[in-house]
Amino acid sequence: MARKSMIQAINEALHQKMEDDETVVVLGEDVGIDGGVFRATLGLIDKFGESRVMDTPLAESSIVGAAIGMAINGLKPVAEIQFLGFIYQGFDQILCHAARYLHRSQGRYSIPMVVRAPYGAGVKALEHHSESTEAHFAHIPGLTVVIPSTPKDAKGLLISSIEHPGPVIYLEPKRLYRYKKEEVPEEIYRTPIGKAETVREGADITLVGWGGMIPVMQEAAEHVDNEGVDAEVIDLRTILPFDVETITKSVEKTGRLVIVHEAPRSFGVGAEIAAIVGERNLLHLLAPIQRVTGYDIIPPLSKLEDYNYPNSERVVKAIHKTMEF
Amino acid sequence: MYEKDFLKQLFHKIYTIRIFETECIKLYRQGLIRGYFHPYVGEEATAVGVCSALAEDDYIISTHRGHGHCIARGAQIDRMVAELLGKKTGYCSGLGGSMHIADVQAGNLGANGIVGGGIPIGVGAALGISIRKEKKVVAIFFSDGAANNGVFAESLNLAAIWNLPAIFLLENNHYAVSTPIEQSSRNQNLYERATGYGVHALAVDGNNVIEVFEQTKDARQMCIKGKGPVLIEAKTYRHGGHHVNDPGAYMPKDRLDYFKSKDPVTIAKKHLKEQGKMSESEIEKIEKEVETTMERAIDFAKESPELSFAEFNQMVMGY
């Protein structure tokens, strides 16, 4: 096993799945010669050629639409959208077609395709280059939405996504692309879709988040550990459908829940989690559920990004508030 | 023949854009500007030629590579540097940065980071002009990359059926990030696409400010007479990669050398010397003046405060 960053793990997953299955193709803006703006597709065009690694014109609607067409026709396309904020012209194809084909054709057409996109803050850009809009996709029946937070999960979840029979929106937290390296198995392996992972066990309070928020939550958990608060940290990994059992079991144990996401607060994924826990765990709860989120604003520039982005201090504050209730 | 003062003004603007970009690239490399920065170096004559042919109350709409458009349209460079540095004195209080400068007073309807995003908005502004029967035009800047996006076709068609006073300014710098035009377009004369929509269209040398100016002036006249829209394809080239951190390794050297030999700054200088009869020392004086203004703009921006957390908080809705 070698130590790899998340971007290397994603790259390796693509290389291995393309070797493993000749129906896997990659398309998108600058994915070929340039190897992708974040280098996720580096080397693919040299190994697999232009017929399987396609540099497209700047046309998101056609990138997604063509992926659907290829998927109907026996291929397994992996489309890259350069930044999640650039996806909206392709959103029509995702919402109106990719997510609905199976239903529309009464099971005759499945759409085994993946749309990969870097999401979230971390490059100190703003607006479209830094936004976290997973909730848009999580509201679409027929889609699967996946967000890894570690190199190991990034590889395993991408492989599972490529093999998944339906359309998967695979979102990559760009701030974690090169955040750390860890041991990533050399072989092809699958991380299950729809399963959360408890990355830190604890008895007093449950913290739920995903993607770029996981290191922030872990830092907060270590901080309160010194104060004698034992926090459990859950990495959701799949947003749609999310792992209700892992969350509810944890809340049964701790009686307290803090949800962390960098996306705007209102109508975010955190609200759905809170609603489910409210439905299932009302009598287990010892304090109101807290949410630590981005503000309801457009992601701002540079230093202001740090104000908007939930940090461990804000998470610690929410933990205190919950514990002291 | 053109008046010396007019040629001087063209050169002044082109050189200001060049200095603004090269100095801001330095600030970026020093870590003072964050995020993405798409330089306009090599394309300056297009923005200046277009904006010099517009009237004061006309509009422009800009792109992610928009610093040149802002300057050509009369933006203050001190407030622009401040915006790039994320300072409170910037055009958007430091919330918009490089890709979102809007200058309402100068008729600049704004830049945005979505390639092609401004095209239909520009068409809407032209529709507004048409409905109110005003004698104005909208210059819509966009790129060869955007010409492959669906909004281009929709917008062009709308502008055509409603005879709108819109000048579609297709800045063809031959690349969409790393993808060369040969790979994204079978017919690389992109202006010919407009003909299919019944729109008058032509190509100009985007590095020659006079040529861009003349064609924009004519296009503007057509629009004012109700014979719009017009599409102008300005053929130009970036002197570097897509953004500051993109080395542009995919750009063939001979082609880059060719376009560098047709540098907009050199061409504008030549006009000044040959038609404006200006001496080398007079030109140097203009250059010095531009450089000093830029130094002051940088000082202003560096000394300006950032939004405090409390001010930022005031802008936050909810929570």
Short mmCIF file of N, CA and C in Angstrom, two decimals, chain A residues 125-203:
data_model
loop_
_atom_site.label_atom_id
_atom_site.label_comp_id
_atom_site.label_asym_id
_atom_site.label_seq_id
_atom_site.Cartn_x
_atom_site.Cartn_y
_atom_site.Cartn_z
N ALA A 125 -11.30 31.26 -3.75
CA ALA A 125 -12.00 31.96 -4.82
C ALA A 125 -13.38 32.27 -4.26
N LEU A 126 -14.36 32.43 -5.06
CA LEU A 126 -15.66 32.77 -4.50
C LEU A 126 -16.73 32.30 -5.45
N GLU A 127 -17.97 32.59 -5.07
CA GLU A 127 -19.12 32.23 -5.90
C GLU A 127 -18.99 30.82 -6.46
N HIS A 128 -19.07 30.72 -7.79
CA HIS A 128 -19.14 29.41 -8.45
C HIS A 128 -17.95 28.50 -8.16
N HIS A 129 -16.82 29.10 -7.82
CA HIS A 129 -15.63 28.29 -7.60
C HIS A 129 -15.56 27.71 -6.19
N SER A 130 -16.49 28.08 -5.32
CA SER A 130 -16.37 27.68 -3.92
C SER A 130 -17.66 27.20 -3.29
N GLU A 131 -18.69 27.00 -4.08
CA GLU A 131 -19.96 26.73 -3.41
C GLU A 131 -20.23 25.26 -3.15
N SER A 132 -21.15 25.07 -2.23
CA SER A 132 -21.45 23.74 -1.71
C SER A 132 -22.95 23.54 -1.87
N THR A 133 -23.34 22.98 -3.00
CA THR A 133 -24.77 22.95 -3.31
C THR A 133 -25.32 21.51 -3.39
N GLU A 134 -24.79 20.64 -2.53
CA GLU A 134 -25.24 19.25 -2.54
C GLU A 134 -26.74 19.12 -2.30
N ALA A 135 -27.32 20.09 -1.57
CA ALA A 135 -28.76 19.98 -1.27
C ALA A 135 -29.61 20.03 -2.54
N HIS A 136 -29.16 20.78 -3.56
CA HIS A 136 -29.91 20.81 -4.82
C HIS A 136 -30.12 19.39 -5.34
N PHE A 137 -29.04 18.62 -5.29
CA PHE A 137 -29.06 17.28 -5.88
C PHE A 137 -29.77 16.28 -4.96
N ALA A 138 -29.62 16.53 -3.65
CA ALA A 138 -30.22 15.62 -2.68
C ALA A 138 -31.74 15.71 -2.73
N HIS A 139 -32.27 16.73 -3.38
CA HIS A 139 -33.71 16.91 -3.47
C HIS A 139 -34.28 16.27 -4.75
N ILE A 140 -33.44 15.56 -5.46
CA ILE A 140 -33.89 14.99 -6.73
C ILE A 140 -34.05 13.47 -6.62
N PRO A 141 -35.31 12.97 -6.61
CA PRO A 141 -35.51 11.53 -6.58
C PRO A 141 -34.86 10.90 -7.82
N GLY A 142 -34.19 9.78 -7.60
CA GLY A 142 -33.57 9.10 -8.74
C GLY A 142 -32.06 9.28 -8.79
N LEU A 143 -31.54 10.21 -7.99
CA LEU A 143 -30.09 10.42 -7.97
C LEU A 143 -29.47 9.78 -6.74
N THR A 144 -28.16 9.56 -6.83
CA THR A 144 -27.36 9.19 -5.67
C THR A 144 -26.31 10.28 -5.53
N VAL A 145 -26.11 10.76 -4.31
CA VAL A 145 -25.14 11.85 -4.10
C VAL A 145 -24.10 11.39 -3.08
N VAL A 146 -22.85 11.42 -3.52
CA VAL A 146 -21.77 10.86 -2.72
C VAL A 146 -20.71 11.94 -2.47
N ILE A 147 -20.19 12.03 -1.25
CA ILE A 147 -19.11 12.98 -0.94
C ILE A 147 -18.08 12.31 -0.03
N PRO A 148 -16.89 12.00 -0.53
CA PRO A 148 -15.87 11.40 0.33
C PRO A 148 -15.13 12.47 1.14
N SER A 149 -14.46 12.02 2.21
CA SER A 149 -13.64 12.99 2.96
C SER A 149 -12.21 12.49 3.16
N THR A 150 -11.91 11.27 2.71
CA THR A 150 -10.55 10.76 2.86
C THR A 150 -10.09 10.17 1.52
N PRO A 151 -8.78 10.06 1.31
CA PRO A 151 -8.29 9.45 0.08
C PRO A 151 -8.82 8.03 -0.11
N LYS A 152 -8.84 7.27 0.97
CA LYS A 152 -9.27 5.88 0.88
C LYS A 152 -10.73 5.78 0.44
N ASP A 153 -11.57 6.56 1.08
CA ASP A 153 -12.98 6.55 0.70
C ASP A 153 -13.18 7.13 -0.69
N ALA A 154 -12.36 8.12 -1.05
CA ALA A 154 -12.51 8.74 -2.38
C ALA A 154 -12.35 7.67 -3.45
N LYS A 155 -11.36 6.81 -3.29
CA LYS A 155 -11.14 5.75 -4.30
C LYS A 155 -12.28 4.72 -4.25
N GLY A 156 -12.56 4.23 -3.05
CA GLY A 156 -13.58 3.18 -2.92
C GLY A 156 -14.96 3.65 -3.34
N LEU A 157 -15.29 4.89 -3.01
CA LEU A 157 -16.61 5.41 -3.38
C LEU A 157 -16.71 5.72 -4.87
N LEU A 158 -15.57 6.14 -5.47
CA LEU A 158 -15.63 6.42 -6.91
C LEU A 158 -15.83 5.11 -7.68
N ILE A 159 -15.13 4.07 -7.24
CA ILE A 159 -15.30 2.77 -7.89
C ILE A 159 -16.75 2.28 -7.74
N SER A 160 -17.27 2.39 -6.53
CA SER A 160 -18.68 2.00 -6.32
C SER A 160 -19.62 2.84 -7.18
N SER A 161 -19.31 4.12 -7.32
CA SER A 161 -20.17 5.02 -8.10
C SER A 161 -20.16 4.64 -9.57
N ILE A 162 -18.95 4.31 -10.09
CA ILE A 162 -18.85 3.93 -11.50
C ILE A 162 -19.63 2.63 -11.75
N GLU A 163 -19.59 1.74 -10.77
CA GLU A 163 -20.28 0.45 -10.94
C GLU A 163 -21.77 0.54 -10.61
N HIS A 164 -22.19 1.65 -10.04
CA HIS A 164 -23.59 1.81 -9.63
C HIS A 164 -24.49 1.85 -10.87
N PRO A 165 -25.64 1.18 -10.82
CA PRO A 165 -26.49 1.14 -12.02
C PRO A 165 -27.21 2.46 -12.33
N GLY A 166 -27.25 3.39 -11.39
CA GLY A 166 -27.96 4.65 -11.63
C GLY A 166 -27.02 5.83 -11.64
N PRO A 167 -27.55 7.02 -11.93
CA PRO A 167 -26.70 8.21 -11.98
C PRO A 167 -26.21 8.65 -10.59
N VAL A 168 -24.92 8.90 -10.49
CA VAL A 168 -24.32 9.31 -9.21
C VAL A 168 -23.68 10.69 -9.37
N ILE A 169 -24.00 11.57 -8.45
CA ILE A 169 -23.31 12.86 -8.37
C ILE A 169 -22.22 12.67 -7.33
N TYR A 170 -20.98 12.73 -7.79
CA TYR A 170 -19.83 12.43 -6.92
C TYR A 170 -19.10 13.75 -6.67
N LEU A 171 -19.23 14.28 -5.47
CA LEU A 171 -18.68 15.60 -5.18
C LEU A 171 -17.37 15.50 -4.40
N GLU A 172 -16.38 16.23 -4.87
CA GLU A 172 -15.04 16.13 -4.30
C GLU A 172 -14.70 17.41 -3.52
N PRO A 173 -14.46 17.29 -2.22
CA PRO A 173 -14.14 18.49 -1.43
C PRO A 173 -12.75 19.01 -1.82
N LYS A 174 -12.72 20.09 -2.59
CA LYS A 174 -11.43 20.49 -3.17
C LYS A 174 -10.42 20.90 -2.12
N ARG A 175 -10.89 21.33 -0.95
CA ARG A 175 -9.93 21.71 0.10
C ARG A 175 -9.19 20.47 0.65
N LEU A 176 -9.75 19.27 0.41
CA LEU A 176 -9.09 18.06 0.90
C LEU A 176 -8.30 17.32 -0.19
N TYR A 177 -8.29 17.86 -1.40
CA TYR A 177 -7.59 17.19 -2.49
C TYR A 177 -6.14 16.83 -2.11
N ARG A 178 -5.48 17.79 -1.50
CA ARG A 178 -4.07 17.57 -1.14
C ARG A 178 -3.83 17.82 0.35
N TYR A 179 -4.88 17.68 1.13
CA TYR A 179 -4.85 17.99 2.56
C TYR A 179 -3.97 17.02 3.33
N LYS A 180 -4.10 15.74 3.03
CA LYS A 180 -3.25 14.75 3.69
C LYS A 180 -3.11 13.52 2.81
N LYS A 181 -2.06 12.74 3.12
CA LYS A 181 -1.91 11.46 2.42
C LYS A 181 -2.18 10.35 3.42
N GLU A 182 -2.76 9.27 2.92
CA GLU A 182 -2.95 8.11 3.80
C GLU A 182 -2.79 6.84 2.97
N GLU A 183 -2.70 5.73 3.65
CA GLU A 183 -2.55 4.44 2.97
C GLU A 183 -3.82 4.17 2.15
N VAL A 184 -3.62 3.92 0.86
CA VAL A 184 -4.74 3.60 -0.01
C VAL A 184 -4.43 2.26 -0.67
N PRO A 185 -5.30 1.26 -0.50
CA PRO A 185 -5.03 -0.05 -1.10
C PRO A 185 -4.79 0.04 -2.61
N GLU A 186 -3.86 -0.78 -3.10
CA GLU A 186 -3.48 -0.74 -4.52
C GLU A 186 -4.59 -1.27 -5.42
N GLU A 187 -5.31 -2.27 -4.90
CA GLU A 187 -6.26 -2.97 -5.77
C GLU A 187 -7.59 -2.21 -5.88
N ILE A 188 -8.43 -2.73 -6.74
CA ILE A 188 -9.79 -2.18 -6.84
C ILE A 188 -10.59 -2.64 -5.62
N TYR A 189 -11.22 -1.71 -4.95
CA TYR A 189 -12.08 -2.07 -3.82
C TYR A 189 -13.27 -1.12 -3.79
N ARG A 190 -14.29 -1.52 -3.08
CA ARG A 190 -15.52 -0.72 -3.07
C ARG A 190 -15.84 -0.23 -1.66
N THR A 191 -16.15 1.04 -1.56
CA THR A 191 -16.68 1.57 -0.31
C THR A 191 -18.19 1.68 -0.53
N PRO A 192 -18.97 1.09 0.37
CA PRO A 192 -20.41 1.02 0.07
C PRO A 192 -21.10 2.39 0.02
N ILE A 193 -21.96 2.53 -0.97
CA ILE A 193 -22.80 3.72 -1.08
C ILE A 193 -23.92 3.59 -0.05
N GLY A 194 -24.26 4.70 0.59
CA GLY A 194 -25.38 4.68 1.55
C GLY A 194 -24.97 4.31 2.96
N LYS A 195 -23.65 4.13 3.18
CA LYS A 195 -23.18 3.79 4.52
C LYS A 195 -22.30 4.91 5.07
N ALA A 196 -22.68 5.41 6.24
CA ALA A 196 -21.86 6.42 6.90
C ALA A 196 -20.72 5.72 7.63
N GLU A 197 -19.73 6.47 8.06
CA GLU A 197 -18.67 5.88 8.86
C GLU A 197 -18.48 6.68 10.15
N THR A 198 -18.42 5.94 11.26
CA THR A 198 -18.14 6.60 12.53
C THR A 198 -16.63 6.74 12.64
N VAL A 199 -16.12 7.94 12.46
CA VAL A 199 -14.67 8.11 12.41
C VAL A 199 -14.08 8.35 13.80
N ARG A 200 -14.96 8.63 14.77
CA ARG A 200 -14.50 8.77 16.15
C ARG A 200 -15.66 8.34 17.03
N GLU A 201 -15.42 7.39 17.89
CA GLU A 201 -16.52 6.96 18.75
C GLU A 201 -16.57 7.81 20.00
N GLY A 202 -17.77 8.09 20.47
CA GLY A 202 -17.91 8.92 21.67
C GLY A 202 -19.25 8.67 22.31
N ALA A 203 -19.39 9.06 23.58
CA ALA A 203 -20.60 8.72 24.33
C ALA A 203 -21.50 9.92 24.61
#
